[in-house]
Coordinates of C-alpha atoms in Angstrom, one line a residue:
X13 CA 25.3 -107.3 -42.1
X14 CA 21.4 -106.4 -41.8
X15 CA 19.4 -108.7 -44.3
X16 CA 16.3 -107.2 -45.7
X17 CA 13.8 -108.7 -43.5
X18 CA 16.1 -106.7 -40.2
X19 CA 15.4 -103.3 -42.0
X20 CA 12.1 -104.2 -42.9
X21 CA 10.9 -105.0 -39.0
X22 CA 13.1 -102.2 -37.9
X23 CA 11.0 -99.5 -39.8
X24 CA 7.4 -101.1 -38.5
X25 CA 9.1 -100.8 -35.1
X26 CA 10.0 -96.8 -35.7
X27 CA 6.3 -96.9 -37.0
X28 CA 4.7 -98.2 -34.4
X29 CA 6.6 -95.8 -31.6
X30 CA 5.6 -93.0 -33.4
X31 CA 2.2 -93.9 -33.7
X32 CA 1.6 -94.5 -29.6
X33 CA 3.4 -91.3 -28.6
X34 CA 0.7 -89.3 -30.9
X35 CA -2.0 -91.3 -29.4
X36 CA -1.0 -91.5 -25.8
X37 CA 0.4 -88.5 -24.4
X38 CA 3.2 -87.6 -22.4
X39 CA 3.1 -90.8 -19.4
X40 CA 2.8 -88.9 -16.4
X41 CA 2.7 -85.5 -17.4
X42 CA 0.8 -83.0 -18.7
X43 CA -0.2 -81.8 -22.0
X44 CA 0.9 -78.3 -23.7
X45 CA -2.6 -76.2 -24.7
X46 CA -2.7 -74.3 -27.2
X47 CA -2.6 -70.0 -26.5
X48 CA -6.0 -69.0 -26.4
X49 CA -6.3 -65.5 -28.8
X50 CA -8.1 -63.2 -26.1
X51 CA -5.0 -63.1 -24.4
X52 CA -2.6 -61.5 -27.3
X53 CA -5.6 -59.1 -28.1
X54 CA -5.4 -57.8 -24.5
X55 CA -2.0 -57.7 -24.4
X56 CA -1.8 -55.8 -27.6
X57 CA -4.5 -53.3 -26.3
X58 CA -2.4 -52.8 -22.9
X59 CA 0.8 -52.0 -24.5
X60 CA -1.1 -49.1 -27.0
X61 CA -2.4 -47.7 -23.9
X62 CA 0.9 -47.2 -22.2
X63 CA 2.1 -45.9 -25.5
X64 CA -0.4 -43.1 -26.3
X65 CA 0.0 -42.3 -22.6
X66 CA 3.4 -42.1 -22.4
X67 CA 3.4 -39.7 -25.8
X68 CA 0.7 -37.0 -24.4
X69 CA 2.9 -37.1 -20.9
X70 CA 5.7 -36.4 -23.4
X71 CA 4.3 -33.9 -24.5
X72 CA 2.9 -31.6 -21.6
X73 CA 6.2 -32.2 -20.1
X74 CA 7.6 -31.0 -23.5
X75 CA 5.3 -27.6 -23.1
X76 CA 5.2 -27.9 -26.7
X77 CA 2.2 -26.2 -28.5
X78 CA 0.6 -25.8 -32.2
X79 CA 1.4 -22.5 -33.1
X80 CA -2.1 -22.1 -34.2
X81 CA -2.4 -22.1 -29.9
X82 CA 0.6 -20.3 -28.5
X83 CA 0.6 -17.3 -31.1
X84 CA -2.7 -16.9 -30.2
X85 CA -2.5 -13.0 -28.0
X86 CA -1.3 -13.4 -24.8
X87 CA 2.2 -14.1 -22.5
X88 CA 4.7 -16.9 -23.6
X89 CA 7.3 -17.9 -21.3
X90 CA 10.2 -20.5 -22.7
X91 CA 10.2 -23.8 -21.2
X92 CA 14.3 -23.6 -20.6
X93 CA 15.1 -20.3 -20.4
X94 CA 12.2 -18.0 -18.7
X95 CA 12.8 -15.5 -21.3
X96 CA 8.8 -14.1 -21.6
X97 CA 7.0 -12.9 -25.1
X98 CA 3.7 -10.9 -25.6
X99 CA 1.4 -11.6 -28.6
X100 CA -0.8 -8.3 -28.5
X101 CA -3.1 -9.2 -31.3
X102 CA -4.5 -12.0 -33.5
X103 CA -1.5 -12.9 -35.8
X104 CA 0.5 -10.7 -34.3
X105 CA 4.1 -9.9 -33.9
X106 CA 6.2 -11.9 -30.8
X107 CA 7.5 -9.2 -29.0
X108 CA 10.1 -10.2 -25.4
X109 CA 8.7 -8.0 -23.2
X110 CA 11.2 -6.5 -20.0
X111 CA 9.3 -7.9 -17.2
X112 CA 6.2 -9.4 -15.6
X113 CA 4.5 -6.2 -14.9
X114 CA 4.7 -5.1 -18.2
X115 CA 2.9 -8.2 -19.8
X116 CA 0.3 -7.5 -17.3
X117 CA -0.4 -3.7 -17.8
X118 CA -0.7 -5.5 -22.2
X119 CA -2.3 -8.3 -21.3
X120 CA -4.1 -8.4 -18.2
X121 CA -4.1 -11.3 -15.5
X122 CA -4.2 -14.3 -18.3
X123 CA -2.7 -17.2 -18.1
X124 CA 1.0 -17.4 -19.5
X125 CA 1.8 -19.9 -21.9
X126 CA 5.1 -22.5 -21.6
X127 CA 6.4 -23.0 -25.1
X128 CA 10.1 -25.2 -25.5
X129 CA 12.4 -22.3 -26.9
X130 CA 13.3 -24.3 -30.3
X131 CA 9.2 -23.0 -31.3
X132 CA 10.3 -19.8 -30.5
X133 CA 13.5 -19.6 -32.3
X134 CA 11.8 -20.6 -35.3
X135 CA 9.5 -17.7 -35.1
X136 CA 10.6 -14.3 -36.3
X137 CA 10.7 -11.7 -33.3
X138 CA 9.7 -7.8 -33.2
X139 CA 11.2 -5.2 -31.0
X140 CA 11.8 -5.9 -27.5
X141 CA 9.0 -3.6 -25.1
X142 CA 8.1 -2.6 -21.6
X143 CA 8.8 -0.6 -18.7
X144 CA 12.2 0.3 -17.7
X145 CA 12.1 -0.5 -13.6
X146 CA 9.0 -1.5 -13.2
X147 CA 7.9 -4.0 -10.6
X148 CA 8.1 -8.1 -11.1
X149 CA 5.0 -7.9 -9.8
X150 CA 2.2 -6.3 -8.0
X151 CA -0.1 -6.9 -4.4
X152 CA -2.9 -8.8 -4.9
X153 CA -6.0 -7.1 -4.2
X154 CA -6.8 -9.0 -1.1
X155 CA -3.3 -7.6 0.3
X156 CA -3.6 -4.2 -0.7
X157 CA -3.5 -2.0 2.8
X158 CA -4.8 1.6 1.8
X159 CA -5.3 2.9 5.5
X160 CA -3.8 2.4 9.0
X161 CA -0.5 3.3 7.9
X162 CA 1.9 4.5 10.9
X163 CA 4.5 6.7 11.3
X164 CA 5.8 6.9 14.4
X165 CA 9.2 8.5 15.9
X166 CA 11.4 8.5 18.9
X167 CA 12.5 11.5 20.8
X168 CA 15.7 11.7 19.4
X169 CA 14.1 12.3 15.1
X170 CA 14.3 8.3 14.2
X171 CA 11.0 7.5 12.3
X172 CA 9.6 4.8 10.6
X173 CA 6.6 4.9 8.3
X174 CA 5.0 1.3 8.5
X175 CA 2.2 -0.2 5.8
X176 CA 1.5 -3.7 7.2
X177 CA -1.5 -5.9 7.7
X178 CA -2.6 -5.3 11.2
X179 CA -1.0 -2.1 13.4
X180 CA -0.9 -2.1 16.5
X181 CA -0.3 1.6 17.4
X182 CA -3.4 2.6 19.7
X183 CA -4.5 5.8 19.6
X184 CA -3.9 8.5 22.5
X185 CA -7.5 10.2 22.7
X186 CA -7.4 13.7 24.3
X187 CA -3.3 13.6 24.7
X188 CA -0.7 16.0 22.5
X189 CA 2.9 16.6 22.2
X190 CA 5.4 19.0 21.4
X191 CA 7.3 18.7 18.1
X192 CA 10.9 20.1 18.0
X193 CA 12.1 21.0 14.8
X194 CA 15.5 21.4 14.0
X195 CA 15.7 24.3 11.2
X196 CA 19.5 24.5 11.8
X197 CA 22.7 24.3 13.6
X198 CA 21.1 26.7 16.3
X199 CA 17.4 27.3 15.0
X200 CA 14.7 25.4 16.0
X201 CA 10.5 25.7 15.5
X202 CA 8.2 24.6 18.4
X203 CA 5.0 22.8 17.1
X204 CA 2.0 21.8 19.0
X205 CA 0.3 18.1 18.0
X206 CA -3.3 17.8 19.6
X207 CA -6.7 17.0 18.9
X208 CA -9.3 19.1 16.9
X209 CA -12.4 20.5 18.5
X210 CA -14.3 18.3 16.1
X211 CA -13.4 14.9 16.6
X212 CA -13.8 13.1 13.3
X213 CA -11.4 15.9 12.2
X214 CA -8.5 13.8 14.0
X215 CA -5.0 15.6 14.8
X216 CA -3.6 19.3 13.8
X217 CA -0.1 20.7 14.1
X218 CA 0.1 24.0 15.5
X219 CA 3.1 26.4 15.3
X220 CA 4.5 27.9 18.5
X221 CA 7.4 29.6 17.1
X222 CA 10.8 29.6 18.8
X223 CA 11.7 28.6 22.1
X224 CA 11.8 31.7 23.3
X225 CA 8.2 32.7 21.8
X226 CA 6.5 29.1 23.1
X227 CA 8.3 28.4 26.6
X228 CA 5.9 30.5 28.8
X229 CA 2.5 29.4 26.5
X230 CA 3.8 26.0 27.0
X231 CA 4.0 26.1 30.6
X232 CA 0.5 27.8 30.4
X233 CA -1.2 24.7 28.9
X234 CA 0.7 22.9 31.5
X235 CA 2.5 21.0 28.3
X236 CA 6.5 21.5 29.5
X237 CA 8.9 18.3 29.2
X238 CA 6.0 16.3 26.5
X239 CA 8.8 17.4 23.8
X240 CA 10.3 15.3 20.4
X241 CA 12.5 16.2 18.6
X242 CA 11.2 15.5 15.1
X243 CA 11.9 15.3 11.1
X244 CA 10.3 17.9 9.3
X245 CA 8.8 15.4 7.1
X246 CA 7.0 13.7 10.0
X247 CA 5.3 17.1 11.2
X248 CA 4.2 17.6 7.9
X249 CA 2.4 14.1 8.3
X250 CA -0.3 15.9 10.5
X251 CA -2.3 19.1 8.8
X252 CA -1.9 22.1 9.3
X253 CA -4.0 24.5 11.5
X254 CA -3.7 28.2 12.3
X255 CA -0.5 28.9 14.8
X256 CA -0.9 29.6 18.2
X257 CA 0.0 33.5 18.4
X258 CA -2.4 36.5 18.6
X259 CA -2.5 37.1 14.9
X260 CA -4.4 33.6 15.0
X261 CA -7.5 35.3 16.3
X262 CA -7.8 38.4 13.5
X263 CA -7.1 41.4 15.3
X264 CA -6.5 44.4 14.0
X265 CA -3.5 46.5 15.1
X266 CA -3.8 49.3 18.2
X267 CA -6.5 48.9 20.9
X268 CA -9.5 50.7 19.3
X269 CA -12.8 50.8 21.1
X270 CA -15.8 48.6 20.5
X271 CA -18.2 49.6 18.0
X272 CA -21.1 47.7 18.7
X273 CA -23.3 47.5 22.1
X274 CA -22.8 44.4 24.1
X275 CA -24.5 45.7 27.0
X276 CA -24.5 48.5 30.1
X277 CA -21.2 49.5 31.6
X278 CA -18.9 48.3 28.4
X279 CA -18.2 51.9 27.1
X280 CA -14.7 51.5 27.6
X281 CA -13.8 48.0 26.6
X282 CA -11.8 48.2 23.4
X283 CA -11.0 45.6 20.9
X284 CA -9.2 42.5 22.4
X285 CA -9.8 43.1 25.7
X286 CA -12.1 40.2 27.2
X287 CA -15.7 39.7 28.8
X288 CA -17.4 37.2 30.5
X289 CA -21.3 36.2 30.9
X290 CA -21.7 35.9 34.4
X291 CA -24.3 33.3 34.3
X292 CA -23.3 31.1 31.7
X293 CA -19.5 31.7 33.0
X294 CA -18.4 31.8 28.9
X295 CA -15.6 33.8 28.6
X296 CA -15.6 36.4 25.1
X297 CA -13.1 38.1 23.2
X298 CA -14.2 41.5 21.7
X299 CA -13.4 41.4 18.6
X300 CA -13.7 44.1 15.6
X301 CA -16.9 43.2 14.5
X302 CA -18.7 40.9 17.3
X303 CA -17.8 39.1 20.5
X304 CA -15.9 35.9 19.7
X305 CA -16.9 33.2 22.1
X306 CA -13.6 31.1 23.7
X307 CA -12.7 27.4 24.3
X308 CA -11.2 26.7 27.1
X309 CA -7.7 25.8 25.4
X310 CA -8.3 29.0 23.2
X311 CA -8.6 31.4 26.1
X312 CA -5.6 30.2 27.8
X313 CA -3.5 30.6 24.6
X314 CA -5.3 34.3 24.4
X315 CA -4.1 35.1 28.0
X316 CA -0.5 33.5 27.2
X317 CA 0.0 35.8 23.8
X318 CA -1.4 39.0 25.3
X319 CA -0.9 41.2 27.5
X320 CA -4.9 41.4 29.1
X321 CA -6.3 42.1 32.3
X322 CA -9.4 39.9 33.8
X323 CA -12.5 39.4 31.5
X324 CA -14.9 41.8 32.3
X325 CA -18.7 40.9 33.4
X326 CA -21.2 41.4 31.3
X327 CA -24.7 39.5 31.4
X328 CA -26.7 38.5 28.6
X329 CA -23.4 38.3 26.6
X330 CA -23.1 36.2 23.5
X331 CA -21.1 35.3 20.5
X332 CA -20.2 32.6 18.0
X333 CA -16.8 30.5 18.3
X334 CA -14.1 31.8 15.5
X335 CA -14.7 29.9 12.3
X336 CA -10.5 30.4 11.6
X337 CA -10.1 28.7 15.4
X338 CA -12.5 25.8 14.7
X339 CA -9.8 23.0 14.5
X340 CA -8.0 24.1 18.0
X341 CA -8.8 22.0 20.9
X342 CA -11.5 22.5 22.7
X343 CA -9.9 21.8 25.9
X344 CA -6.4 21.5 27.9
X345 CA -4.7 18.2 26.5
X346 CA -2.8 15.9 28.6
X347 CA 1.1 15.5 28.0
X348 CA 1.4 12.0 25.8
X349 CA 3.5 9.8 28.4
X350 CA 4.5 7.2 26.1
X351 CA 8.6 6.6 24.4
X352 CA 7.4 6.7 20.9
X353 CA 5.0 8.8 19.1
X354 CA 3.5 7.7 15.9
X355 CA 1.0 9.5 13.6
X356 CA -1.8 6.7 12.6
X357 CA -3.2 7.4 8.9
X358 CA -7.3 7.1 9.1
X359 CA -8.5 7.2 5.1
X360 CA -11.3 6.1 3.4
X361 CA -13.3 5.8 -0.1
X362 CA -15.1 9.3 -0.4
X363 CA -13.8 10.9 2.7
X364 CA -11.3 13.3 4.0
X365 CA -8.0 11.4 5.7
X366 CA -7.8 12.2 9.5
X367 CA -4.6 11.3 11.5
X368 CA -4.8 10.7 14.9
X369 CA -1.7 10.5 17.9
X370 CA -1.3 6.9 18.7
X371 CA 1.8 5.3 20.7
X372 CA 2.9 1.6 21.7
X373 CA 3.4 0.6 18.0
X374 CA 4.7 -2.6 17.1
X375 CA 7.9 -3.9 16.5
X376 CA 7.7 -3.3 12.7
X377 CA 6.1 -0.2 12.6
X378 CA 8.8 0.9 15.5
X379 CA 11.7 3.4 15.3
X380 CA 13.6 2.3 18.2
X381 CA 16.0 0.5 16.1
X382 CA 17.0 3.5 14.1
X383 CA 20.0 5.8 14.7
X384 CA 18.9 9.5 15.5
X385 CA 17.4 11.6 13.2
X386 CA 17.0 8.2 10.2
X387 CA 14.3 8.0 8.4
X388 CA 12.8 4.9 7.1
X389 CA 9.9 3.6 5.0
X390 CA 8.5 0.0 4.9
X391 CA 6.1 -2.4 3.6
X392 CA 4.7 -5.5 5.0
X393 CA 6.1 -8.6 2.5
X394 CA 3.4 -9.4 -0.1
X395 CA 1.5 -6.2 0.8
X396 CA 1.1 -2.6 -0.8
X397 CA -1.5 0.3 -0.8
X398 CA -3.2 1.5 -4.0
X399 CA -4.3 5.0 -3.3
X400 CA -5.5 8.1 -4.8
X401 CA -2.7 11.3 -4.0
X402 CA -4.4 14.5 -3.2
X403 CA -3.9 17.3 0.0
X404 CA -5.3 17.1 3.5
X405 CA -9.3 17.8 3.5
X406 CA -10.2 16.4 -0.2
X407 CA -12.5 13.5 0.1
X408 CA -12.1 12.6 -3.5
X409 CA -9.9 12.7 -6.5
X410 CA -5.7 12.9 -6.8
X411 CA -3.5 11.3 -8.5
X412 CA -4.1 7.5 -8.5
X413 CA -0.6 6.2 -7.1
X414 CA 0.7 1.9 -6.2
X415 CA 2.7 1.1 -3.4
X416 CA 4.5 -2.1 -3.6
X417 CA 6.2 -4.6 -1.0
X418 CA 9.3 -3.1 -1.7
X419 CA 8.2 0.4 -0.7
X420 CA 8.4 1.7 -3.8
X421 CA 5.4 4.6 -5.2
X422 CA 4.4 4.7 -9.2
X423 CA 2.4 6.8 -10.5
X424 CA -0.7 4.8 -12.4
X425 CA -0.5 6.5 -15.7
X426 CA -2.7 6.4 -19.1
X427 CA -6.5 6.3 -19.4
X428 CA -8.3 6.5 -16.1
X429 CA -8.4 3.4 -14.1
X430 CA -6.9 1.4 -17.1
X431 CA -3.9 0.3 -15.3
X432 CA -6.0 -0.3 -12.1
X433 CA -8.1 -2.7 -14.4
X434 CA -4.8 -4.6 -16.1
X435 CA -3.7 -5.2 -11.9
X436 CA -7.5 -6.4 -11.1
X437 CA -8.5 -3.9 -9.1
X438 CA -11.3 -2.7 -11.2
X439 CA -13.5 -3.5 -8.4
X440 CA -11.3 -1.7 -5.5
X441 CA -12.0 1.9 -4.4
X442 CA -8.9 4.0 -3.1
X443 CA -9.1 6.8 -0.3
X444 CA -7.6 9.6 -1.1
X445 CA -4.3 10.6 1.1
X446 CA -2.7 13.8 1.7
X447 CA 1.1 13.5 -0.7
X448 CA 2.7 14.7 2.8
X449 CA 2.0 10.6 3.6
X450 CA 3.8 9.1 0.0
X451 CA 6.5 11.7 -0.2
X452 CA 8.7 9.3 2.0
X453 CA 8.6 6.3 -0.5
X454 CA 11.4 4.9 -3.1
X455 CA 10.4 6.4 -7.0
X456 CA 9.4 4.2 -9.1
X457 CA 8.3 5.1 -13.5
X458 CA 5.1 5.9 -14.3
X459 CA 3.0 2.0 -15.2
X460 CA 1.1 2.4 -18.0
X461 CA -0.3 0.4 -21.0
X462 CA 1.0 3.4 -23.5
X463 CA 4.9 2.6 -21.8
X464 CA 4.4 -1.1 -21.9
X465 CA 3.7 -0.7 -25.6
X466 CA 7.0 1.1 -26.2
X467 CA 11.2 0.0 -26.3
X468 CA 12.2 0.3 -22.5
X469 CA 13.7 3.7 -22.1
X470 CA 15.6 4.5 -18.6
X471 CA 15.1 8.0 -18.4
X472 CA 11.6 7.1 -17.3
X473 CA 12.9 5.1 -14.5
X474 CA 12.0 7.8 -11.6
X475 CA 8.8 10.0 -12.1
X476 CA 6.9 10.5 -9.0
X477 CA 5.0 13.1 -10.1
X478 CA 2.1 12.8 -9.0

């Protein structure tokens, strides 16, 4: 049993341990230091960093906005379902709205906003409005194409009418066809497609009649075997000039004799009857008033459609060219030797549209891969033609019309050029095209702000009126 004095040395012992452990370390080792404080300050400020950055992340991915912001006017869009939402004014009502184009012609080209549908469902919602079948969207101005359409056909009445970026169609200067048109099971019209006298006034059509009527006029201009057969629509893609038959050139009816002098030894020349100047070697008509000085192509049509002897000579005769003939050729075109014809579209800003013959289109723009007698439309993806709609020879005015990628015409309705502005073509200037050219497109309603504003109604869906 420990005495007194064993537990009294035992606890200076304890004592004296204790003591040389505080004073002398750990033997061979190293000491702990203390954590300085600028370290759990950093860390602190690290980790609120990564917090506030991972919250506004949060919430862009969330697309979640005040509604002092989103309600402001524009286009909202929910974040999960796409469904889209106009604002038209400054606390105004939310309104879904049918389709993109829509929200545009309201709106204009701003930038939509992407809200999470459970802000939208807490706010109360008007009537739904926009345009029943208009558009998702619209060409971009840079791809809007509003001349060097084509239209080109094979012999057998396949045509294509072609609105791309670049056609490759070349024009046929100086050549011309014969268009075959069938009227019925056994009828057919014979038209003429050549150049004007006047070149900038491009390409006319020019009735022959029947068969019967054009084969011996035909083999006059030395034009046999250049024949198409052809869609009425696609004739009509050329203007119109006067036919090639004696009524053309204003005669009256009978033979009477000539009224006015034209020189010695032309007593007996009656009306009709022709006359050349020897020394110019310019051939004349007689006509009731004046001589009537003749082209080269209209002299042989002249001797084809009536029965006349040889021009008689008189010298010092003179005369003016037919203002009615002015678009006829001037001279004898040359057969178009080519296995597609295609009418090329010429229009520009404050000018009349010309069309000129062109051939060896493209493969888009060809009609080769039609059956006989289909007709077709297309549009060049992404592209489309804003245009004014008018009639062959006006240089300005008509009924502003949009052509989309889909081939599909509307009418651009409302206050003048207000739609144009909603689309951002303020700045774009359209030609003015003969209707013959847009008749061929789709239908699509009428785009205006006024039917944007309203409930969607169907029985606007097809007015190409204008």
């Amino acid at each position: 049993m420990s005495t007194k004095r064993d537990l009294v040395e035992a606890h200076a012992f304890s004592r004296r341990r204790l003591v040389t452990a505080f004073v002398s370390g750990v033997p061979g080792g190293r000491e702990v230091e203390p954590v300085r404080q600028s370290r759990v300050v950093i860390g602190g400020l690290a980790l609120g960093v990564l917090l506030v950055a991972g919250a506004a992340l949060a919430a862009i991915l969330g697309g979640g906005r005040s509604p002092s912001d989103w309600l402001d006017p524009g286009v909202v869009i929910s974040k999960e379902e796409g469904s889209r939402y106009v604002v038209l004014t400054e606390g105004g009502d939310l309104h879904p709205v049918l389709n993109p184009v829509s929200a545009k012609l309201l709106i204009g080209d701003s930038e939509p906003k992407v809200v999470r549908q459970e802000l939208i469902n807490d706010q109360p919602l008007a009537a739904q409005i926009g345009i029943y079948g208009a558009p998702d969207g619209v060409p971009d101005p840079d791809f809007l194409r509003s001349t060097n359409w084509t239209a080109c056909t094979t012999p057998e009445a396949a045509s294509q009418l072609h609105i791309g970026d670049h056609p490759t169609a070349t024009p046929t200067p100086g050549e011309a066809m014969v268009a075959v048109v069938r009227t019925g099971r056994s009828r057919e019209t014979l038209y003429l497609v050549a150049p004007s006298a006047e070149a900038e006034n491009g390409y006319f059509r020019y009735e022959l009649g029947a068969r019967s009527v054009a084969g011996p006029l035909l083999g006059d201009l030395g034009l046999v075997g250049a024949e198409f057969a052809v869609s009425t629509r696609w004739i009509n893609l050329f203007p119109e000039a006067p036919a090639l038959t004696r009524a053309s050139f204003g005669l009256p009816s009978g033979s009477p004799r000539i009224t006015y002098d034209v020189g010695a030894g032309a007593r007996r020349l009656k009306v009709g009857d022709l006359a050349r100047n020897p020394s110019s070697g310019q051939v004349y008509l007689l006509g009731p008033d004046e001589p009537l000085l003749l082209t080269e192509f209209s002299e042989r049509v002249y001797g084809a459609v009536s029965d006349v002897g040889e021009p008689a000579d008189i010298e010092g005769l003179s005369g003016a060219t037919p203002d009615d003939l002015a678009d006829w050729p001037a001279t004898l075109p040359t057969p178009l030797q080519a296995d597609e014809a295609c009418a090329l579209l010429e229009s520009d800003a404050g000018e009349p549209a010309r069309v000129l013959l062109a051939s060896d289109p493209s493969e888009d723009e060809s009609a080769e891969a039609l059956d006989p007698g289909m007709e077709n439309v297309s549009v060049e993806p992404s592209y489309g033609a804003y245009v004014n709609v008018g009639q062959f020879g006006d240089a300005t005015g008509g009924s502003p019309v949009l052509i989309d990628m889909n081939a599909t015409r509307y009418r651009l309705g409302g206050e003048a050029g207000l739609a144009a502005k909603m689309f951002g073509y303020a700045d774009y200037d359209p030609p003015t095209v003969p209707d013959a050219w847009t008749e061929g497109f789709d239908c699509g309603p009428e785009l205006s702000q006024e039917a944007a504003r309203r409930a969607p109604d169907p029985r606007g869906m097809a007015r190409c009126d204008g």
